CSV table of C-alpha atoms in Angstrom, one decimal:
chain,number,residue,atom,x,y,z
P,947,MET,CA,107.4,144.5,72.3
P,948,ASP,CA,109.7,146.1,74.3
P,949,PHE,CA,111.4,144.4,77.2
P,950,ASP,CA,112.3,145.0,80.5
P,951,LEU,CA,115.9,143.9,80.8
P,952,PRO,CA,117.3,144.7,84.2
P,953,LEU,CA,114.1,143.3,85.6
P,954,ILE,CA,113.9,139.9,83.5
P,955,TRP,CA,117.5,139.7,84.9
P,956,ALA,CA,117.1,140.5,88.2
P,957,ALA,CA,114.3,137.8,88.6
P,958,ILE,CA,117.0,134.9,86.8
P,959,ILE,CA,119.7,136.2,89.6
P,960,ALA,CA,116.9,136.2,92.5
P,961,PHE,CA,115.8,132.7,90.9
P,962,ALA,CA,119.4,131.6,90.9
P,963,VAL,CA,120.3,132.7,94.8
P,964,LEU,CA,116.4,131.3,95.7
P,965,ALA,CA,117.8,127.7,94.2
P,966,TYR,CA,121.0,127.4,95.8
P,967,VAL,CA,119.6,128.2,98.4
P,968,VAL,CA,117.2,126.1,99.3
P,969,LEU,CA,118.9,123.4,97.6
P,970,ASP,CA,122.3,123.8,99.0
P,971,GLY,CA,120.7,124.7,101.7
P,972,PHE,CA,119.8,121.3,103.4
P,973,ASP,CA,123.4,119.5,102.7
P,974,LEU,CA,124.6,122.5,104.9
P,975,GLY,CA,122.1,122.3,107.4
P,976,VAL,CA,123.2,117.9,107.2
P,977,GLY,CA,126.7,119.1,107.7
P,978,ILE,CA,125.1,121.6,110.5
P,979,LEU,CA,123.8,118.5,112.1
P,980,PHE,CA,127.1,115.9,112.4
P,981,PRO,CA,128.0,116.4,115.3
P,982,LEU,CA,124.7,115.3,116.5
P,983,PHE,CA,124.8,111.4,115.5
P,984,PRO,CA,128.9,110.7,116.7
P,985,GLU,CA,128.2,107.4,115.6
P,986,LYS,CA,130.2,106.7,112.1
P,987,HIS,CA,127.1,103.9,110.4
P,988,ASP,CA,124.8,107.7,111.2
P,989,ARG,CA,127.4,109.4,109.2
P,990,ASP,CA,128.0,107.8,107.5
P,991,VAL,CA,124.4,107.5,105.7
P,992,MET,CA,124.2,111.1,106.4
P,993,MET,CA,126.8,111.9,103.7
P,994,ASN,CA,125.7,109.9,101.0
P,995,SER,CA,122.7,110.9,101.1
P,996,ILE,CA,123.6,113.9,99.8
P,997,ALA,CA,127.0,112.7,97.9
P,998,PRO,CA,125.7,112.3,94.2
P,999,VAL,CA,123.4,116.5,94.3
P,1000,TRP,CA,126.0,118.9,96.8
P,1001,ASP,CA,128.4,119.8,94.3
P,1002,GLY,CA,126.1,120.0,91.9
P,1003,ASN,CA,123.3,122.3,93.8
P,1004,GLU,CA,126.4,124.7,94.0
P,1005,THR,CA,126.1,125.2,90.8
P,1006,TRP,CA,123.2,127.8,91.2
P,1007,LEU,CA,126.3,129.9,93.0
P,1008,VAL,CA,127.9,130.1,90.3
P,1009,LEU,CA,125.7,131.2,88.3
P,1010,GLY,CA,123.7,134.3,90.9
P,1011,GLY,CA,127.4,134.8,91.7
P,1012,GLY,CA,128.8,134.9,87.8
P,1013,GLY,CA,125.3,136.7,86.7
P,1014,LEU,CA,125.9,139.3,89.1
P,1015,MET,CA,128.8,140.4,88.0
P,1016,ALA,CA,128.0,139.8,84.1
P,1017,VAL,CA,124.8,142.0,84.4
P,1018,PHE,CA,124.9,144.2,87.4
P,1019,PRO,CA,128.8,145.6,87.9
P,1020,LEU,CA,127.5,148.1,89.7
P,1021,ALA,CA,126.6,146.0,91.6
P,1022,TYR,CA,128.7,143.7,91.9
P,1023,ALA,CA,132.0,145.8,92.3
P,1024,THR,CA,129.8,147.5,95.1
P,1025,VAL,CA,129.0,144.4,97.4
P,1026,LEU,CA,131.6,142.3,96.8
P,1027,PRO,CA,134.5,145.5,99.4
P,1028,ALA,CA,131.2,145.4,101.5
P,1029,LEU,CA,131.2,141.8,102.2
P,1030,TYR,CA,134.8,140.9,101.4
P,1031,ALA,CA,135.5,139.2,104.6
P,1032,PRO,CA,132.0,136.9,105.0
P,1033,ILE,CA,132.2,136.0,101.0
P,1034,ILE,CA,135.4,134.9,101.6
P,1035,ALA,CA,134.3,133.4,105.1
P,1036,MET,CA,132.0,131.2,103.4
P,1037,LEU,CA,134.2,130.0,100.4
P,1038,ILE,CA,136.9,128.6,103.1
P,1039,GLY,CA,133.9,126.6,104.7
P,1040,LEU,CA,132.4,125.7,101.0
P,1041,ILE,CA,136.2,124.5,100.0
P,1042,PHE,CA,136.8,122.4,103.8
P,1043,ARG,CA,133.1,120.7,103.3
P,1044,GLY,CA,134.1,119.8,99.8
P,1045,VAL,CA,137.3,118.2,100.2
P,1046,ALA,CA,136.1,116.5,103.4
P,1047,PHE,CA,133.0,113.9,101.5
P,1048,GLU,CA,136.0,112.4,98.9
P,1049,TYR,CA,138.8,112.6,101.9
P,1050,ARG,CA,137.0,111.1,105.1
P,1051,TRP,CA,136.6,107.7,103.2
P,1052,ARG,CA,139.9,107.7,102.2
P,1053,THR,CA,141.2,107.3,105.9
P,1054,LYS,CA,140.6,106.0,108.9
P,1055,ARG,CA,144.0,106.9,111.1
P,1056,ALA,CA,142.5,110.9,110.5
P,1057,GLU,CA,138.5,110.4,109.4
P,1058,PHE,CA,137.6,112.5,112.8
P,1059,LEU,CA,139.3,115.6,111.3
P,1060,TRP,CA,137.3,115.3,107.6
P,1061,ASN,CA,134.4,114.6,109.9
P,1062,TRP,CA,135.1,118.7,111.8
P,1063,ALA,CA,136.2,119.4,108.3
P,1064,PHE,CA,133.1,118.7,107.0
P,1065,ALA,CA,131.2,119.5,109.8
P,1066,GLY,CA,132.5,123.3,110.5
P,1067,GLY,CA,133.3,123.9,106.8
P,1068,SER,CA,129.2,124.2,106.7
P,1069,MET,CA,128.6,126.0,110.3
P,1070,LEU,CA,131.3,128.3,108.8
P,1071,ALA,CA,129.7,128.6,105.4
P,1072,ALA,CA,126.0,128.6,106.4
P,1073,PHE,CA,127.0,131.8,109.0
P,1074,ALA,CA,129.2,133.9,106.2
P,1075,GLN,CA,125.6,133.8,103.9
P,1076,GLY,CA,123.6,134.6,107.3
P,1077,ILE,CA,126.3,137.4,107.8
P,1078,ALA,CA,126.4,138.3,104.4
P,1079,LEU,CA,122.5,138.7,103.8
P,1080,GLY,CA,122.4,140.5,107.5
P,1081,ALA,CA,124.8,143.0,106.4
P,1082,LEU,CA,122.9,143.8,102.6
P,1083,VAL,CA,119.8,144.6,104.8
P,1084,GLN,CA,120.9,146.9,106.6
P,1085,GLY,CA,122.8,148.8,104.1
P,1086,ILE,CA,125.2,149.7,101.8
P,1087,PRO,CA,126.7,152.6,101.2
P,1088,VAL,CA,127.6,153.5,98.2
P,1089,GLU,CA,129.2,157.1,96.7
P,1090,ASP,CA,130.6,158.3,93.3
P,1091,ARG,CA,129.5,154.7,92.5
P,1092,ALA,CA,131.7,152.5,94.9
P,1093,TYR,CA,131.3,152.1,98.2
P,1094,ALA,CA,131.8,154.2,100.8
P,1095,GLY,CA,132.2,151.7,103.7
P,1096,SER,CA,134.5,150.9,106.3
P,1097,TRP,CA,136.1,146.9,106.0
P,1098,TRP,CA,133.5,146.4,109.8
P,1099,ASP,CA,131.2,147.5,108.5
P,1100,TRP,CA,129.1,143.6,107.8
P,1101,LEU,CA,129.5,143.8,111.2
P,1102,THR,CA,126.4,144.4,113.5
P,1103,PRO,CA,124.5,143.1,115.9
P,1104,PHE,CA,121.6,142.5,113.4
P,1105,SER,CA,123.6,140.3,110.7
P,1106,ILE,CA,125.0,138.2,113.5
P,1107,VAL,CA,120.9,137.6,114.1
P,1108,THR,CA,121.2,137.1,110.4
P,1109,GLY,CA,123.6,134.5,111.0
P,1110,ILE,CA,122.3,132.6,113.7
P,1111,ALA,CA,118.8,132.4,111.8
P,1112,ILE,CA,120.2,130.5,108.7
P,1113,VAL,CA,122.1,128.4,110.3
P,1114,VAL,CA,119.4,127.2,112.6
P,1115,GLY,CA,116.8,127.3,109.7
P,1116,TYR,CA,119.4,124.7,107.4
P,1117,ALA,CA,119.8,122.8,110.4
P,1118,LEU,CA,115.7,122.5,110.3
P,1119,LEU,CA,116.7,122.0,105.8
P,1120,GLY,CA,119.1,119.4,106.8
P,1121,ALA,CA,117.1,117.7,109.8
P,1122,THR,CA,113.5,117.3,107.5
P,1123,TRP,CA,115.5,116.0,104.7
P,1124,LEU,CA,117.1,112.9,106.7
P,1125,VAL,CA,113.4,112.2,107.7
P,1126,MET,CA,113.1,112.3,104.3
P,1127,LYS,CA,115.9,110.3,103.1
P,1128,THR,CA,116.5,108.0,105.9
P,1129,HIS,CA,115.4,104.9,108.4
P,1130,GLY,CA,115.6,103.6,112.0
P,1131,ASP,CA,116.8,105.7,114.7
P,1132,LEU,CA,118.9,108.2,112.7
P,1133,ALA,CA,115.5,108.9,111.0
P,1134,GLU,CA,114.1,109.3,114.4
P,1135,ARG,CA,116.4,111.2,116.3
P,1136,ALA,CA,116.7,113.7,112.8
P,1137,ARG,CA,112.6,114.2,113.6
P,1138,ALA,CA,113.2,115.5,117.0
P,1139,ILE,CA,115.7,118.4,115.8
P,1140,ALA,CA,113.5,118.7,112.3
P,1141,LEU,CA,110.8,119.9,115.4
P,1142,LYS,CA,113.1,121.8,118.0
P,1143,CYS,CA,114.2,123.3,114.7
P,1144,CYS,CA,111.0,124.1,113.2
P,1145,PHE,CA,110.0,126.6,116.2
P,1146,ALA,CA,113.7,128.4,116.3
P,1147,THR,CA,114.1,129.1,112.8
P,1148,VAL,CA,110.0,130.7,113.3
P,1149,GLY,CA,111.3,132.0,116.1
P,1150,ALA,CA,114.3,133.5,114.3
P,1151,MET,CA,112.2,134.8,111.5
P,1152,GLY,CA,110.2,136.9,113.7
P,1153,VAL,CA,113.1,138.6,115.2
P,1154,VAL,CA,114.3,139.1,112.1
P,1155,SER,CA,111.4,140.7,110.4
P,1156,LEU,CA,110.0,143.1,113.6
P,1157,TRP,CA,113.8,144.3,113.7
P,1158,THR,CA,113.8,144.3,109.3
P,1159,PRO,CA,111.8,147.7,108.7
P,1160,PHE,CA,113.8,149.8,111.0
P,1161,LEU,CA,116.6,150.0,109.7
P,1162,GLU,CA,116.0,151.8,106.7
P,1163,PRO,CA,112.3,153.9,106.3
P,1164,VAL,CA,112.2,152.4,102.7
P,1165,TYR,CA,111.5,149.5,104.1
P,1166,LEU,CA,109.7,150.9,106.4
P,1167,GLN,CA,107.7,152.3,104.3
P,1168,ARG,CA,107.1,148.8,102.2
P,1169,TRP,CA,105.6,146.9,105.1
P,1170,PHE,CA,103.3,149.4,107.2
P,1171,GLY,CA,102.0,151.4,104.1
P,1172,TRP,CA,99.3,150.9,101.9
P,1173,PRO,CA,98.9,149.0,100.0
P,1174,THR,CA,101.6,147.2,100.5
P,1175,ALA,CA,100.9,146.3,104.7
P,1176,ILE,CA,99.0,143.9,103.3
P,1177,PHE,CA,101.8,141.3,102.9
P,1178,SER,CA,102.4,142.7,106.4
P,1179,VAL,CA,99.1,140.3,106.8
P,1180,ILE,CA,100.0,137.7,104.1
P,1181,VAL,CA,103.3,136.4,104.6
P,1182,PRO,CA,103.1,135.9,108.6
P,1183,LEU,CA,100.2,133.9,107.7
P,1184,LEU,CA,101.5,132.0,105.0
P,1185,VAL,CA,104.6,131.2,107.9
P,1186,LEU,CA,101.9,130.2,110.0
P,1187,GLY,CA,100.5,127.4,107.6
P,1188,CYS,CA,104.0,125.6,106.1
P,1189,LEU,CA,104.9,125.8,110.6
P,1190,TYR,CA,101.8,123.7,111.0
P,1191,LEU,CA,101.7,121.9,108.2
P,1192,LEU,CA,105.5,121.2,109.7
P,1193,ILE,CA,105.0,120.8,113.0
P,1194,THR,CA,101.9,117.4,111.5
P,1195,GLY,CA,104.4,116.2,109.6
P,1196,ILE,CA,106.1,115.7,112.5
P,1197,ARG,CA,103.4,113.8,114.2
P,1198,ASP,CA,101.8,112.4,111.2
P,1199,ARG,CA,104.9,110.4,110.6
P,1200,HIS,CA,105.0,111.7,107.4
P,1201,ASP,CA,108.9,111.3,105.2
P,1202,ALA,CA,108.5,114.2,102.5
P,1203,GLN,CA,105.9,117.0,104.0
P,1204,PRO,CA,108.1,118.4,106.6
P,1205,PHE,CA,110.6,118.7,104.0
P,1206,VAL,CA,109.0,121.1,101.4
P,1207,ALA,CA,107.1,122.9,104.3
P,1208,ALA,CA,110.7,123.6,105.6
P,1209,LEU,CA,111.7,124.3,102.0
P,1210,GLY,CA,108.3,126.4,102.2
P,1211,LEU,CA,109.2,129.1,104.8
P,1212,PHE,CA,112.5,129.8,103.2
P,1213,VAL,CA,110.6,130.8,100.6
P,1214,LEU,CA,108.5,132.7,102.3
P,1215,GLY,CA,111.5,134.9,103.8
P,1216,TYR,CA,113.1,135.2,100.3
P,1217,ILE,CA,110.3,136.7,99.3
P,1218,GLY,CA,109.6,139.0,102.3
P,1219,ILE,CA,113.8,140.6,101.2
P,1220,GLY,CA,112.2,141.3,97.9
P,1221,ILE,CA,109.4,142.4,99.3
P,1222,SER,CA,111.9,145.1,100.9
P,1223,PHE,CA,114.4,144.9,98.5
P,1224,TYR,CA,112.4,146.0,95.5
P,1225,PRO,CA,113.3,147.9,93.2
P,1226,TYR,CA,117.0,148.4,95.0
P,1227,MET,CA,119.3,146.2,93.9
P,1228,VAL,CA,122.0,147.1,96.9
P,1229,PRO,CA,119.7,148.9,99.1
P,1230,PRO,CA,119.1,151.5,100.1
P,1231,SER,CA,121.5,153.2,96.5
P,1232,LEU,CA,121.7,151.5,93.6
P,1233,THR,CA,118.4,150.4,91.8
P,1234,ILE,CA,117.9,147.5,89.2
P,1235,TRP,CA,118.8,149.6,86.2
P,1236,GLU,CA,120.4,151.8,88.4
P,1237,ALA,CA,123.3,148.9,88.6
P,1238,ALA,CA,122.4,146.8,85.2
P,1239,ALA,CA,124.8,146.8,82.9
P,1240,PRO,CA,124.1,148.6,78.8
P,1241,GLU,CA,120.6,146.5,77.1
P,1242,GLU,CA,123.1,145.4,75.1
P,1243,SER,CA,124.9,143.2,76.4
P,1244,LEU,CA,121.4,141.9,79.1
P,1245,ALA,CA,120.4,141.1,75.6
P,1246,PHE,CA,123.2,139.5,74.5
P,1247,LEU,CA,123.8,137.4,78.0
P,1248,LEU,CA,120.3,137.0,78.0
P,1249,ALA,CA,120.3,134.6,74.6
P,1250,GLY,CA,122.4,132.2,76.7
P,1251,ALA,CA,120.5,132.5,79.9
P,1252,LEU,CA,117.7,131.0,78.0
P,1253,VAL,CA,119.4,128.4,76.9
P,1254,LEU,CA,121.9,127.5,80.0
P,1255,VAL,CA,118.9,127.7,83.0
P,1256,PRO,CA,116.6,125.0,81.4
P,1257,ILE,CA,119.7,123.0,80.7
P,1258,ILE,CA,121.0,124.3,84.6
P,1259,LEU,CA,117.4,122.7,85.2
P,1260,ALA,CA,116.5,119.7,83.2
P,1261,TYR,CA,120.0,117.6,84.6
P,1262,THR,CA,119.1,119.2,88.5
P,1263,GLY,CA,116.2,118.1,88.5
P,1264,TYR,CA,117.7,114.5,87.3
P,1265,ALA,CA,119.9,113.3,89.3
P,1266,TYR,CA,117.1,114.6,92.3
P,1267,TRP,CA,115.2,111.5,90.2
P,1268,VAL,CA,117.6,108.7,89.9
P,1269,PHE,CA,118.3,108.9,93.3
P,1270,ARG,CA,114.6,110.1,94.7
P,1271,GLY,CA,113.7,107.3,97.9
P,1272,LYS,CA,115.3,105.9,100.7
P,1273,VAL,CA,118.4,106.0,100.4
P,1274,ASP,CA,120.2,102.2,101.8
P,1275,PRO,CA,122.7,102.2,104.8
P,1276,GLU,CA,124.6,99.0,103.0
P,1277,GLU,CA,125.4,100.6,100.4
P,1278,GLY,CA,126.2,104.9,99.3
P,1279,TYR,CA,127.6,107.1,96.7
P,1280,HIS,CA,131.4,106.1,97.7
């Protein structure tokens, strides 16, 4: 039985990126919301709610990026030059917030600096991820197996809108996470923020979704040509369903339902991107099969992935299980 190894690896990379977005998205969202909670006690609880899991969440970013380089080297070699600036900005943001996790607890005099490093790093990383996403969706020109665009091709009105959309969406994930993990006034304020962010997120998704089909002819055909036009009905209906669950979960004071519904919005948005992209790895220039490494390399690396990915899933699930439930305001990870 022959296996389509490039397609299998495309699914693995897609899963790793999705896992990173939904897992690291909420802890970036907590950082984005940091300026809205000026009290030190609230900020301590917010950081403690994500401190046990934030670094493990970024494992999926390493897996997605490293896997892309190993199994789709041509895609890696064309995407990186096109997105150097936003990717470097993202890494700088992640470094600042990572250092802030440790240094904020070690100083009193400079604590405000690390508060801003945590919040600013979170905002920068989220915005840069959205910019990179927008630049990839709008298309990367490739000629003779190399990037053929200019340094500033990533900066367009569309990529700026997607950057803002990701920041707002991560803020929604962060707010619903705080609803699920905290008590009292902090949870109530997070609930109010989540209600505002859910409408802003769905509105941003609508703008990006209506804009995307007109960026490339293949997108327009995919969303409005038969039979794939059926996705243009199914996906928006599912988005409205998640929005309903979000609103009712917040209104009825459920703890977990808003967070799960917010994750659903991100999963549906990711599925929408996948529908637009397939079969391209670098739209509209390179397909999955054109960008893939030799079959022998894919098979060798797949053997390792079949061991590594379940291990990552197991310890990630175990970490969330150990630290399940509400955060005790009087205790913390630090």
